[in-house]
Short mmCIF file of C-alpha atoms in Angstrom, two decimals:
data_model
loop_
_atom_site.label_atom_id
_atom_site.label_comp_id
_atom_site.label_asym_id
_atom_site.label_seq_id
_atom_site.Cartn_x
_atom_site.Cartn_y
_atom_site.Cartn_z
CA UNK A 1 27.80 25.58 -26.32
CA UNK A 2 28.28 22.04 -25.44
CA UNK A 3 29.30 22.73 -21.96
CA UNK A 4 26.26 24.44 -21.75
CA UNK A 5 24.27 20.81 -22.51
CA UNK A 6 26.86 19.13 -20.47
CA UNK A 7 26.09 21.84 -17.25
CA UNK A 8 22.54 21.43 -18.53
CA UNK A 9 23.05 17.26 -18.45
CA UNK A 10 23.92 17.73 -14.78
CA UNK A 11 22.12 20.08 -13.32
CA UNK A 12 19.04 17.51 -14.29
CA UNK A 13 21.08 14.19 -13.45
CA UNK A 14 20.99 15.97 -10.18
CA UNK A 15 18.14 16.78 -9.71
CA UNK A 16 16.63 13.71 -10.45
CA UNK A 17 18.87 12.19 -7.95
CA UNK A 18 18.14 14.71 -5.32
CA UNK A 19 14.91 13.69 -5.20
CA UNK A 20 14.72 10.37 -5.77
CA UNK A 21 13.63 8.61 -2.70
CA UNK A 22 16.19 5.84 -1.77
CA UNK A 23 15.22 2.42 -0.14
CA UNK A 24 17.75 0.92 2.25
CA UNK A 25 18.84 -2.68 1.30
CA UNK A 26 17.61 -4.35 4.88
CA UNK A 27 13.80 -3.07 4.67
CA UNK A 28 13.61 -3.84 0.26
CA UNK A 29 13.82 -7.52 1.69
CA UNK A 30 11.27 -7.95 4.02
CA UNK A 31 9.25 -6.51 1.48
CA UNK A 32 9.83 -8.01 -1.47
CA UNK A 33 9.81 -10.99 1.09
CA UNK A 34 6.27 -10.20 2.07
CA UNK A 35 5.23 -10.32 -0.90
CA UNK A 36 7.03 -13.35 -2.91
CA UNK A 37 5.07 -15.19 0.01
CA UNK A 38 2.18 -13.99 -0.93
CA UNK A 39 2.27 -14.49 -4.83
CA UNK A 40 3.74 -18.45 -4.69
CA UNK A 41 0.54 -18.99 -1.24
CA UNK A 42 3.67 -19.64 1.39
CA UNK A 43 1.63 -17.83 4.16
CA UNK A 44 5.21 -19.11 6.67
CA UNK A 45 7.54 -17.53 4.83
CA UNK A 46 5.40 -14.07 4.96
CA UNK A 47 5.36 -15.01 9.19
CA UNK A 48 9.15 -15.32 8.36
CA UNK A 49 9.39 -11.14 8.28
CA UNK A 50 7.35 -10.62 10.93
CA UNK A 51 8.20 -10.02 14.36
CA UNK A 52 7.07 -11.77 17.58
CA UNK A 53 4.25 -9.42 18.29
CA UNK A 54 2.40 -8.96 15.22
CA UNK A 55 3.04 -13.54 14.55
CA UNK A 56 0.66 -13.61 18.08
CA UNK A 57 -2.01 -11.37 15.72
CA UNK A 58 -1.17 -12.81 12.78
CA UNK A 59 -1.08 -16.62 13.17
CA UNK A 60 -0.78 -18.90 10.36
CA UNK A 61 -4.37 -19.30 10.35
CA UNK A 62 -4.82 -16.30 10.08
CA UNK A 63 -2.37 -15.03 7.12
CA UNK A 64 -4.16 -18.23 5.44
CA UNK A 65 -7.70 -16.65 5.71
CA UNK A 66 -7.08 -13.12 5.05
CA UNK A 67 -3.86 -13.39 2.94
CA UNK A 68 -5.32 -16.51 0.68
CA UNK A 69 -9.08 -14.68 0.42
CA UNK A 70 -7.59 -12.04 -0.91
CA UNK A 71 -5.29 -14.26 -3.35
CA UNK A 72 -8.37 -16.26 -4.35
CA UNK A 73 -10.07 -13.09 -6.29
CA UNK A 74 -6.76 -10.53 -6.78
CA UNK A 75 -4.22 -12.96 -8.02
CA UNK A 76 -0.40 -12.42 -7.81
CA UNK A 77 1.08 -9.11 -6.67
CA UNK A 78 3.55 -6.81 -8.24
CA UNK A 79 5.18 -3.90 -6.18
CA UNK A 80 4.59 -0.43 -7.85
CA UNK A 81 5.76 2.15 -6.07
CA UNK A 82 7.18 2.15 -2.42
CA UNK A 83 7.23 5.39 -0.04
CA UNK A 84 9.27 5.98 2.63
CA UNK A 85 7.22 8.14 4.97
CA UNK A 86 9.85 7.99 8.82
CA UNK A 87 12.40 6.03 9.27
CA UNK A 88 10.69 2.83 9.83
CA UNK A 89 7.49 3.07 7.94
CA UNK A 90 7.09 2.37 4.34
CA UNK A 91 3.64 2.59 2.09
CA UNK A 92 3.27 0.40 -0.58
CA UNK A 93 1.46 0.75 -3.66
CA UNK A 94 0.93 -2.64 -5.12
CA UNK A 95 -1.02 -3.54 -8.35
CA UNK A 96 -2.95 -7.42 -9.00
CA UNK A 97 -2.56 -9.00 -12.02
CA UNK A 98 -6.52 -9.16 -12.30
CA UNK A 99 -7.26 -5.39 -11.67
CA UNK A 100 -3.52 -3.61 -13.01
CA UNK A 101 -6.08 -0.61 -13.19
CA UNK A 102 -6.35 -0.02 -9.27
CA UNK A 103 -3.49 -0.17 -6.49
CA UNK A 104 -3.83 -0.79 -3.47
CA UNK A 105 -2.21 1.32 -0.41
CA UNK A 106 -0.50 -0.80 2.53
CA UNK A 107 1.30 0.02 5.02
CA UNK A 108 4.53 -1.35 6.66
CA UNK A 109 6.77 -0.03 9.15
CA UNK A 110 9.75 -1.88 9.72
CA UNK A 111 12.77 -2.70 12.51
CA UNK A 112 15.82 -2.51 12.09
CA UNK A 113 16.40 -5.96 12.11
CA UNK A 114 14.34 -6.15 9.24
CA UNK A 115 11.23 -7.12 10.49
CA UNK A 116 8.07 -6.45 10.68
CA UNK A 117 6.94 -4.31 13.24
CA UNK A 118 3.29 -3.16 11.97
CA UNK A 119 0.97 -3.60 8.79
CA UNK A 120 -2.19 -2.20 7.71
CA UNK A 121 -4.15 -0.28 5.55
CA UNK A 122 -3.09 3.62 5.57
CA UNK A 123 -6.22 5.79 6.46
CA UNK A 124 -6.96 8.05 3.48
CA UNK A 125 -7.75 12.32 3.26
CA UNK A 126 -10.89 13.52 2.05
CA UNK A 127 -11.61 15.17 -0.51
CA UNK A 128 -14.82 16.25 1.07
CA UNK A 129 -15.79 18.23 4.54
CA UNK A 130 -16.44 15.93 7.42
CA UNK A 131 -18.29 18.57 9.86
CA UNK A 132 -20.33 19.48 6.27
CA UNK A 133 -24.14 17.95 7.41
CA UNK A 134 -26.70 16.84 4.96
CA UNK A 135 -29.78 18.69 6.47
CA UNK A 136 -31.97 15.61 7.54
CA UNK A 137 -35.16 14.91 4.97
CA UNK A 138 -38.73 15.80 6.91
CA UNK A 139 -41.34 12.68 7.46
CA UNK A 140 -43.43 13.75 4.11
CA UNK A 141 -39.94 14.46 2.02
CA UNK A 142 -39.16 10.65 2.04
CA UNK A 143 -42.49 9.73 1.64
CA UNK A 144 -42.29 11.68 -1.10
CA UNK A 145 -38.88 9.97 -2.35
CA UNK A 146 -39.89 6.72 -1.20
CA UNK A 147 -42.68 7.16 -3.56
CA UNK A 148 -40.67 8.36 -6.90
CA UNK A 149 -39.09 4.99 -6.64
CA UNK A 150 -41.50 2.85 -6.27
CA UNK A 151 -43.63 4.79 -9.11
#
């Protein structure tokens, strides 16, 4: 009987280990440094982990404008989950201290040298069909709708 329990326990632990995604040390360090720079509002630290090309686009002034405003509105951020999408692409779920119910997704592409070579908000799949178009309202129907709202 003990052998059966031991086999079940071994099977469960192996299944969990196989399904768990391993994030390499270099990208994990880059993500943590980027987030730490955000939380301490150290914009030069955020830029240190960016590649030269990304630094051209995201000057320190621009990084301060984007992330400084975001910090004022949302506060500090915590990495909730990191998902490896491909060899260099990661999807990071972020939770902010002022609203822990909302999760913001941040997409990062990280080189083998640990530099951010791409970042942005990933596109999401729509739940509803994009091909269905609502039938346009006639001029009379539009007037009736406006009248019903106004009265």
